[in-house]
CSV table of C-alpha atoms and ligand atoms in Angstrom, one decimal:
chain,number,residue,atom,x,y,z
J,1,MET,CA,-2.2,23.6,-19.9
J,2,LYS,CA,-2.1,26.3,-22.6
J,3,PRO,CA,-4.3,29.3,-21.6
J,4,ILE,CA,-7.4,30.3,-23.6
J,5,ASP,CA,-7.0,33.8,-25.2
J,6,PHE,CA,-10.4,35.2,-24.0
J,7,SER,CA,-9.9,38.3,-26.1
J,8,LYS,CA,-10.5,36.1,-29.3
J,9,VAL,CA,-14.0,34.8,-28.4
J,10,PRO,CA,-17.2,36.7,-29.1
J,11,SER,CA,-18.7,38.7,-26.1
J,12,PRO,CA,-20.6,37.7,-24.4
J,13,SER,CA,-20.1,34.0,-24.7
J,14,TYR,CA,-19.9,30.9,-22.6
J,15,VAL,CA,-16.5,29.1,-23.1
J,16,VAL,CA,-16.3,25.4,-22.1
J,17,ASP,CA,-12.9,24.0,-21.7
J,18,GLU,CA,-13.1,20.4,-23.0
J,19,ARG,CA,-9.6,19.6,-21.4
J,20,LEU,CA,-11.3,20.4,-17.9
J,21,LEU,CA,-14.5,18.6,-18.9
J,22,THR,CA,-12.4,15.5,-19.9
J,23,LYS,CA,-10.5,15.9,-16.6
J,24,ASN,CA,-14.0,15.6,-14.7
J,25,LEU,CA,-15.1,12.8,-17.0
J,26,GLU,CA,-12.1,10.8,-16.3
J,27,LEU,CA,-12.7,10.9,-12.6
J,28,LEU,CA,-16.2,9.9,-12.9
J,29,LYS,CA,-15.2,7.0,-15.1
J,30,SER,CA,-12.8,5.9,-12.6
J,31,ILE,CA,-15.6,5.5,-10.1
J,32,GLN,CA,-17.6,3.4,-12.6
J,33,ASP,CA,-14.5,1.3,-13.3
J,34,ARG,CA,-13.7,0.6,-9.7
J,35,THR,CA,-17.4,-0.2,-8.6
J,36,GLY,CA,-19.2,-1.3,-11.6
J,37,CYS,CA,-21.7,1.6,-11.1
J,38,ARG,CA,-23.2,3.6,-13.9
J,39,ILE,CA,-23.0,7.3,-14.0
J,40,LEU,CA,-25.5,9.4,-16.1
J,41,LEU,CA,-25.3,13.2,-16.9
J,42,ALA,CA,-28.3,14.9,-15.5
J,43,LEU,CA,-29.3,17.3,-18.4
J,44,LYS,CA,-30.9,19.7,-16.2
J,45,GLY,CA,-27.7,20.7,-15.1
J,46,PHE,CA,-25.6,20.9,-18.3
J,47,SER,CA,-27.1,20.4,-21.8
J,48,MET,CA,-24.3,21.6,-24.1
J,49,HIS,CA,-25.0,18.8,-26.7
J,50,SER,CA,-22.0,19.5,-28.9
J,51,THR,CA,-20.0,17.9,-26.0
J,52,PHE,CA,-22.3,14.7,-25.8
J,53,PRO,CA,-20.0,12.5,-27.9
J,54,LEU,CA,-17.1,13.4,-25.7
J,55,VAL,CA,-19.3,12.8,-22.5
J,56,GLY,CA,-20.6,9.5,-24.0
J,57,GLU,CA,-17.0,8.3,-24.2
J,58,TYR,CA,-17.0,8.3,-20.4
J,59,LEU,CA,-20.4,8.0,-19.0
J,60,ALA,CA,-23.1,5.5,-19.4
J,61,GLY,CA,-25.8,7.8,-20.7
J,62,ILE,CA,-28.1,10.7,-19.6
J,63,THR,CA,-31.0,11.4,-17.3
J,64,ALA,CA,-33.7,13.6,-18.4
J,65,SER,CA,-36.8,15.3,-16.7
J,66,SER,CA,-38.9,16.1,-19.7
J,67,LEU,CA,-39.7,14.9,-23.1
J,68,HIS,CA,-37.4,17.6,-24.7
J,69,GLU,CA,-34.5,16.5,-22.5
J,70,ALA,CA,-35.1,12.8,-23.3
J,71,ARG,CA,-35.3,13.5,-26.9
J,72,LEU,CA,-31.9,15.4,-26.9
J,73,GLY,CA,-30.1,12.8,-24.9
J,74,TYR,CA,-31.3,10.2,-27.3
J,75,GLU,CA,-30.4,11.9,-30.4
J,76,LYS,CA,-27.3,13.6,-29.3
J,77,MET,CA,-25.7,10.8,-27.3
J,78,GLY,CA,-27.7,7.7,-27.9
J,79,LYS,CA,-26.5,5.9,-24.8
J,80,GLU,CA,-28.8,4.9,-21.8
J,81,VAL,CA,-31.7,7.4,-21.5
J,82,HIS,CA,-33.3,7.6,-18.1
J,83,VAL,CA,-36.3,9.8,-17.1
J,84,TYR,CA,-37.8,11.1,-14.0
J,85,ALA,CA,-40.4,13.9,-13.6
J,86,PRO,CA,-42.7,14.9,-10.8
J,87,ALA,CA,-45.5,13.9,-13.2
J,88,TYR,CA,-45.8,12.8,-16.7
J,89,ILE,CA,-48.1,14.3,-19.4
J,90,GLU,CA,-50.6,11.8,-21.0
J,91,HIS,CA,-50.2,13.0,-24.4
J,92,GLU,CA,-46.5,13.0,-24.5
J,93,MET,CA,-46.1,9.5,-23.0
J,94,ASP,CA,-46.0,7.6,-26.3
J,95,GLU,CA,-43.3,9.8,-27.7
J,96,LEU,CA,-41.2,9.9,-24.6
J,97,LEU,CA,-41.3,6.0,-24.4
J,98,GLY,CA,-39.7,5.8,-27.8
J,99,TYR,CA,-36.6,7.6,-26.4
J,100,VAL,CA,-36.1,6.0,-23.0
J,101,ASP,CA,-34.9,2.7,-21.5
J,102,HIS,CA,-35.5,3.6,-17.8
J,103,ILE,CA,-38.6,5.6,-16.4
J,104,VAL,CA,-38.9,6.6,-12.9
J,105,PHE,CA,-42.3,7.5,-11.3
J,106,ASN,CA,-42.8,10.0,-8.6
J,107,SER,CA,-45.9,8.2,-7.1
J,108,PHE,CA,-47.8,5.0,-7.2
J,109,ASN,CA,-50.7,6.9,-8.9
J,110,GLN,CA,-48.6,7.7,-11.7
J,111,TRP,CA,-47.2,4.2,-12.0
J,112,ALA,CA,-50.5,2.8,-12.1
J,113,GLN,CA,-51.8,5.3,-14.7
J,114,PHE,CA,-48.8,4.5,-17.2
J,115,LYS,CA,-47.9,1.0,-16.3
J,116,ASP,CA,-49.8,-0.8,-19.2
J,117,LYS,CA,-48.4,1.8,-21.7
J,118,VAL,CA,-44.9,1.3,-20.6
J,119,LYS,CA,-45.2,-2.5,-20.6
J,120,SER,CA,-46.7,-2.5,-24.1
J,121,ALA,CA,-44.1,0.0,-25.6
J,122,GLY,CA,-42.5,-2.8,-27.7
J,123,LYS,CA,-39.2,-2.6,-26.0
J,124,THR,CA,-37.9,-3.3,-22.5
J,125,ILE,CA,-38.2,-0.2,-20.4
J,126,GLU,CA,-37.2,-0.7,-16.7
J,127,CYS,CA,-39.2,1.1,-14.1
J,128,GLY,CA,-38.6,2.7,-10.8
J,129,ILE,CA,-40.2,4.7,-8.1
J,130,ARG,CA,-38.7,7.8,-6.7
J,131,VAL,CA,-38.8,7.7,-2.9
J,132,ASN,CA,-38.4,10.4,-0.5
J,133,PRO,CA,-36.3,9.4,2.5
J,134,GLU,CA,-37.5,12.4,4.4
J,135,TYR,CA,-33.9,13.3,5.4
J,136,SER,CA,-31.5,15.8,3.8
J,137,GLU,CA,-28.8,18.3,5.0
J,138,ILE,CA,-29.8,21.3,2.7
J,139,GLU,CA,-30.5,24.6,4.5
J,140,THR,CA,-32.4,26.2,1.4
J,141,ALA,CA,-35.9,24.9,0.7
J,142,LEU,CA,-35.5,25.9,-2.9
J,143,TYR,CA,-32.9,23.2,-3.3
J,144,ASP,CA,-34.1,20.8,-0.8
J,145,PRO,CA,-36.1,17.8,-2.2
J,146,CYS,CA,-36.9,16.6,1.3
J,147,TYR,CA,-38.2,19.8,2.9
J,148,THR,CA,-41.6,19.4,4.7
J,149,ASN,CA,-44.4,18.7,2.3
J,150,SER,CA,-42.3,18.3,-0.6
J,151,ARG,CA,-43.9,16.9,-3.8
J,152,LEU,CA,-40.7,15.0,-4.9
J,153,GLY,CA,-40.8,11.3,-4.2
J,154,THR,CA,-43.1,8.9,-2.4
J,155,THR,CA,-42.7,8.8,1.5
J,156,LEU,CA,-42.5,5.5,3.5
J,157,ALA,CA,-46.1,6.2,4.7
J,158,ASN,CA,-47.4,6.3,1.0
J,159,PHE,CA,-45.0,3.5,-0.2
J,160,ASP,CA,-47.4,0.7,-1.3
J,161,LYS,CA,-45.6,-2.7,-1.3
J,162,THR,CA,-48.6,-4.3,-2.9
J,163,GLN,CA,-47.8,-2.3,-6.2
J,164,LEU,CA,-44.1,-3.3,-6.8
J,165,ASP,CA,-44.8,-5.9,-9.5
J,166,GLY,CA,-43.0,-4.6,-12.5
J,167,ILE,CA,-40.8,-2.1,-10.6
J,168,ASP,CA,-37.2,-2.6,-11.3
J,169,GLY,CA,-35.5,-0.1,-9.1
J,170,LEU,CA,-35.8,2.8,-6.6
J,171,HIS,CA,-34.5,6.2,-7.0
J,172,PHE,CA,-33.7,9.0,-4.5
J,173,HIS,CA,-32.4,12.4,-4.8
J,174,ALA,CA,-31.8,14.4,-1.6
J,175,MET,CA,-28.4,16.2,-2.1
J,176,CYS,CA,-27.2,19.4,-3.5
J,177,GLU,CA,-23.5,20.2,-3.9
J,178,GLN,CA,-22.5,17.7,-1.1
J,179,ASN,CA,-19.8,15.4,0.0
J,180,SER,CA,-20.1,11.7,0.4
J,181,ASP,CA,-20.3,11.8,4.2
J,182,THR,CA,-23.9,13.2,3.6
J,183,LEU,CA,-24.6,10.4,1.3
J,184,GLU,CA,-23.5,8.1,3.8
J,185,ARG,CA,-26.2,9.4,6.3
J,186,ILE,CA,-28.9,9.4,3.7
J,187,ILE,CA,-28.0,5.8,2.7
J,188,GLU,CA,-28.5,4.9,6.4
J,189,VAL,CA,-32.1,6.1,6.4
J,190,VAL,CA,-32.8,4.8,2.9
J,191,GLU,CA,-31.8,1.3,4.3
J,192,GLU,CA,-33.8,1.7,7.5
J,193,LYS,CA,-36.9,2.8,5.6
J,194,PHE,CA,-36.7,0.8,2.2
J,195,GLY,CA,-33.9,-1.8,2.9
J,196,ASP,CA,-36.5,-4.7,2.6
J,197,VAL,CA,-37.7,-3.7,-0.7
J,198,LEU,CA,-34.1,-3.2,-2.1
J,199,HIS,CA,-33.5,-6.9,-2.0
J,200,GLN,CA,-36.0,-7.3,-4.6
J,201,MET,CA,-34.6,-4.5,-6.9
J,202,LYS,CA,-32.3,-4.5,-10.0
J,203,TRP,CA,-31.0,-1.0,-9.2
J,204,LEU,CA,-30.7,1.9,-6.9
J,205,ASN,CA,-30.3,5.4,-8.3
J,206,PHE,CA,-28.6,7.7,-5.8
J,207,GLY,CA,-29.6,10.9,-7.6
J,208,GLY,CA,-27.5,13.9,-8.2
J,209,GLY,CA,-26.0,16.5,-5.9
J,210,HIS,CA,-22.7,14.7,-5.6
J,211,HIS,CA,-20.1,17.1,-5.8
J,212,ILE,CA,-17.6,14.5,-7.0
J,213,THR,CA,-15.3,16.7,-9.1
J,214,ARG,CA,-14.8,19.4,-6.2
J,215,GLU,CA,-11.2,19.3,-4.8
J,216,ASP,CA,-12.1,18.2,-1.3
J,217,TYR,CA,-14.7,15.6,-2.4
J,218,ASP,CA,-14.1,12.2,-0.6
J,219,VAL,CA,-14.1,9.7,-3.6
J,220,GLU,CA,-12.8,6.8,-1.6
J,221,LYS,CA,-15.9,7.0,0.7
J,222,LEU,CA,-18.3,7.2,-2.4
J,223,VAL,CA,-16.6,4.2,-3.8
J,224,ASN,CA,-17.1,2.3,-0.5
J,225,ILE,CA,-20.7,3.3,-0.3
J,226,ILE,CA,-21.5,2.1,-3.8
J,227,ASN,CA,-19.6,-1.3,-3.3
J,228,TYR,CA,-21.4,-1.9,0.1
J,229,VAL,CA,-24.9,-1.1,-1.4
J,230,GLN,CA,-24.2,-3.2,-4.5
J,231,GLU,CA,-22.9,-6.2,-2.7
J,232,LYS,CA,-25.3,-6.1,0.2
J,233,TYR,CA,-28.6,-5.9,-2.0
J,234,ASN,CA,-27.1,-7.5,-5.1
J,235,LEU,CA,-28.1,-4.6,-7.3
J,236,LEU,CA,-26.6,-2.0,-9.6
J,237,VAL,CA,-26.1,1.7,-8.4
J,238,TYR,CA,-26.8,4.6,-10.7
J,239,LEU,CA,-25.5,8.0,-10.1
J,240,GLU,CA,-26.9,11.1,-11.9
J,241,PRO,CA,-24.8,14.1,-11.4
J,242,GLY,CA,-25.4,17.3,-13.3
J,243,GLU,CA,-23.3,20.0,-11.7
J,244,ALA,CA,-20.1,17.6,-11.0
J,245,VAL,CA,-19.9,16.7,-14.6
J,246,ALA,CA,-19.3,20.3,-15.7
J,247,LEU,CA,-17.9,21.8,-12.3
J,248,ASN,CA,-15.2,24.4,-13.1
J,249,THR,CA,-14.9,23.7,-16.8
J,250,GLY,CA,-16.5,26.8,-18.2
J,251,TYR,CA,-16.4,30.6,-18.3
J,252,LEU,CA,-18.7,33.5,-19.2
J,253,VAL,CA,-16.8,36.1,-20.9
J,254,ALA,CA,-18.3,39.5,-21.0
J,255,THR,CA,-17.5,43.2,-22.0
J,256,VAL,CA,-17.7,46.5,-20.0
J,257,LEU,CA,-20.2,48.8,-21.8
J,258,ASP,CA,-20.2,51.8,-19.7
J,259,ILE,CA,-19.0,53.3,-16.3
J,260,GLN,CA,-21.1,55.4,-14.1
J,261,GLU,CA,-21.1,56.8,-10.6
J,262,ASN,CA,-24.0,56.8,-8.1
J,263,GLY,CA,-22.7,56.8,-4.5
J,264,MET,CA,-20.1,54.3,-5.8
J,265,ASP,CA,-18.6,53.4,-9.3
J,266,LEU,CA,-20.8,51.1,-11.4
J,267,ALA,CA,-20.0,49.1,-14.4
J,268,ILE,CA,-22.7,47.9,-17.0
J,269,LEU,CA,-21.7,44.8,-18.8
J,270,ASP,CA,-22.9,43.2,-22.0
J,271,THR,CA,-24.3,40.2,-19.9
J,272,SER,CA,-27.0,39.8,-17.3
J,273,ALA,CA,-27.3,38.2,-14.1
J,274,THR,CA,-31.1,37.4,-14.7
J,275,CYS,CA,-30.6,36.4,-18.3
J,276,HIS,CA,-27.3,34.5,-18.5
J,277,MET,CA,-26.5,33.5,-14.9
J,278,PRO,CA,-29.9,33.3,-13.3
J,279,ASP,CA,-28.5,31.4,-10.2
J,280,VAL,CA,-26.6,34.5,-9.1
J,281,LEU,CA,-30.2,35.8,-8.2
J,282,GLU,CA,-31.7,32.5,-7.6
J,283,MET,CA,-29.3,30.6,-5.3
J,284,PRO,CA,-28.1,33.3,-4.7
J,285,TYR,CA,-24.4,33.3,-5.0
J,286,ARG,CA,-21.4,35.4,-6.2
J,287,PRO,CA,-19.4,34.4,-9.1
J,288,MET,CA,-15.7,34.6,-9.4
J,289,ILE,CA,-14.2,36.9,-11.8
J,290,ILE,CA,-10.4,36.2,-13.0
J,291,GLY,CA,-8.1,39.0,-11.6
J,292,SER,CA,-10.7,40.5,-9.3
J,293,GLY,CA,-11.0,40.8,-5.6
J,294,GLN,CA,-13.8,41.2,-3.0
J,295,ALA,CA,-15.2,44.8,-2.6
J,296,ASN,CA,-12.4,47.1,-1.6
J,297,GLU,CA,-9.9,44.4,-1.6
J,298,LEU,CA,-8.1,45.8,-4.5
J,299,ALA,CA,-7.9,49.7,-5.4
J,300,HIS,CA,-11.0,50.2,-7.5
J,301,THR,CA,-14.2,48.7,-6.7
J,302,TYR,CA,-17.3,48.5,-8.9
J,303,ARG,CA,-20.9,47.2,-8.7
J,304,LEU,CA,-21.3,45.2,-11.9
J,305,GLY,CA,-24.7,45.3,-13.3
J,306,GLY,CA,-26.4,43.6,-16.4
J,307,LEU,CA,-28.1,45.4,-19.4
J,308,THR,CA,-31.5,44.6,-18.7
J,309,CYS,CA,-33.9,47.2,-17.3
J,310,LEU,CA,-34.6,45.0,-14.1
J,311,ALA,CA,-33.4,47.0,-11.3
J,312,GLY,CA,-32.0,44.0,-9.4
J,313,ASP,CA,-30.1,42.7,-12.4
J,314,VAL,CA,-26.8,43.1,-10.4
J,315,ILE,CA,-24.0,40.5,-10.3
J,316,GLY,CA,-22.1,42.0,-7.3
J,317,ASP,CA,-19.3,44.2,-5.9
J,318,TYR,CA,-15.8,43.6,-7.2
J,319,SER,CA,-12.5,45.2,-7.0
J,320,PHE,CA,-9.7,45.4,-9.6
J,321,GLU,CA,-6.1,46.7,-9.6
J,322,GLN,CA,-6.6,49.0,-12.5
J,323,PRO,CA,-9.9,51.0,-13.2
J,324,LEU,CA,-12.4,49.6,-15.5
J,325,LYS,CA,-13.2,51.1,-18.8
J,326,PRO,CA,-15.5,50.4,-21.7
J,327,GLY,CA,-14.1,47.6,-23.9
J,328,ASP,CA,-12.3,45.8,-20.9
J,329,ARG,CA,-13.1,42.1,-20.7
J,330,LEU,CA,-14.3,40.3,-17.7
J,331,VAL,CA,-14.1,36.4,-17.4
J,332,PHE,CA,-16.7,34.7,-14.9
J,333,THR,CA,-15.4,31.3,-13.8
J,334,ASP,CA,-17.4,28.0,-13.2
J,335,MET,CA,-20.1,29.0,-15.8
J,336,ALA,CA,-20.8,25.9,-17.6
J,337,HIS,CA,-23.3,24.2,-15.3
J,338,TYR,CA,-26.9,25.8,-14.4
J,339,SER,CA,-26.0,28.6,-16.9
J,340,MET,CA,-26.9,28.0,-20.4
J,341,VAL,CA,-29.6,25.5,-19.5
J,342,LYS,CA,-31.4,28.2,-17.6
J,343,ASN,CA,-30.7,31.3,-19.7
J,344,HIS,CA,-33.6,33.4,-21.4
J,345,MET,CA,-34.1,36.4,-23.6
J,346,PHE,CA,-36.0,38.6,-21.1
J,347,ASN,CA,-35.9,42.3,-22.4
J,348,GLY,CA,-34.9,40.9,-25.7
J,349,VAL,CA,-31.3,40.6,-24.5
J,350,ASN,CA,-29.4,38.3,-26.8
J,351,LEU,CA,-28.0,35.0,-25.4
J,352,PRO,CA,-24.3,34.5,-25.0
J,353,SER,CA,-22.6,32.6,-28.0
J,354,ILE,CA,-21.5,29.1,-27.1
J,355,VAL,CA,-17.9,28.4,-27.6
J,356,SER,CA,-15.7,25.3,-26.9
J,357,TYR,CA,-12.0,24.9,-26.5
J,358,ASN,CA,-9.6,22.0,-27.0
J,359,ASP,CA,-6.0,21.8,-27.9
J,360,GLU,CA,-6.6,20.2,-31.5
J,361,GLU,CA,-9.3,22.8,-32.6
J,362,GLY,CA,-8.4,25.8,-30.4
J,363,ILE,CA,-11.4,28.2,-30.0
J,364,LYS,CA,-14.6,26.9,-31.7
J,365,VAL,CA,-17.6,29.1,-31.9
J,366,ILE,CA,-20.4,26.5,-32.0
J,367,ARG,CA,-23.5,28.8,-31.8
J,368,GLU,CA,-24.4,32.4,-32.1
J,369,PHE,CA,-27.9,33.7,-31.3
J,370,LYS,CA,-30.0,36.2,-33.4
J,371,PHE,CA,-33.2,37.9,-33.5
J,372,GLU,CA,-35.0,34.8,-34.9
J,373,ASP,CA,-34.1,32.9,-31.7
J,374,TYR,CA,-36.0,35.6,-29.7
J,375,SER,CA,-38.9,36.1,-32.0
J,376,GLY,CA,-39.3,32.4,-32.6
J,377,ARG,CA,-40.4,31.4,-29.0
J,378,LEU,CA,-42.9,34.3,-29.1
J,379,SER,CA,-45.6,35.0,-31.4
T,1,LIG,C1,-31.2,18.2,-10.3
T,1,LIG,C2,-31.4,16.8,-10.3
T,1,LIG,C3,-30.0,16.1,-10.6
T,1,LIG,C4,-28.8,16.6,-10.7
T,1,LIG,O1,-28.3,17.3,-9.6
T,1,LIG,P1,-27.0,18.0,-9.7
T,1,LIG,O2,-27.1,18.9,-8.2
T,1,LIG,O3,-26.7,18.9,-10.7
T,1,LIG,O4,-26.0,17.0,-9.4
T,1,LIG,C5,-30.1,14.5,-10.7
T,1,LIG,N1,-31.5,13.9,-10.4
T,1,LIG,C6,-32.4,14.6,-10.2
T,1,LIG,C7,-33.7,13.8,-10.1
T,1,LIG,C8,-32.5,16.0,-10.1
T,1,LIG,O5,-33.6,16.6,-9.8
């Protein structure tokens, strides 16, 4: 594969390599082809809509969690549009129903509130209930939909079987960056709690959090689970990964602005953890930089910081073979998902440009941001 010349892109910028995205999409499509299941892109994780025509060649559609996401998927991909939200807003409902073909409710209250509206929408919209299996294998509560007292999904105790008339499917989402052995254990619990109801359903949505495109992911096990569930309950399985679609397909290219010293060497970049890669602070995690090592692994160690005034806007400590100097470019890897969907303009810091790469067109700058993008969301 021809390497991308990162010196030719604007800085900072997110660069998505469509060749790598296609590779992920091919793997996901092979699972659809082998099982007949349908895979949706969860827009929460990756919403770079210039790639939606490409994504739509492989996947069945998108899943949204809000009016705007649903509209984006409807307008920019135009395939299946599913929506789930912890609660829907009454005054948005008519517009939302114009975009979607599947709607999943978080509770029987919400189902009762919107049932008539959905059924009189003038088109067929399949309805589902999100269940909380109360089983997950996630350590961090922030990312665990099944932690104690979670608001996400209906527990078995609150599952009202008398209100299932008009419900076509069930939905659960209980994973985060996990392999198919975790899914296998979750399915066991889902069957135990909701198996009797599944026989009446047209579909079961396994949610997201499947790390399918990661090197060590056990695809065969996933295929077996999907086939088993579809056959046993005579229904269609949906998966809605976000991260797995865009995993390892993009970069954040940044430039060193200044070098300082305060007990150690410090480098300030034209990017920001808090503005451009918020999961570095939220998850938290340490992103990889091409050609770098852990602190003190290579000759020159720096603490890399962002250009906001937030004291904690620090990306981490990295070492390099050569000393850094202003103008040097750094390339952060795996920056396509949960980056541009979560960034913001805190401190008036501009957003990174959005760039794509493919062999036919080379580097394509799709979007650059300016003052009006900043002022336009304030007043
Ligand atoms: C976040 C989310 C997804 C996507 O999760 P990934 O971890 O990005 O695969 C799918 N479905 C629901 C309901 C979600 O909340």
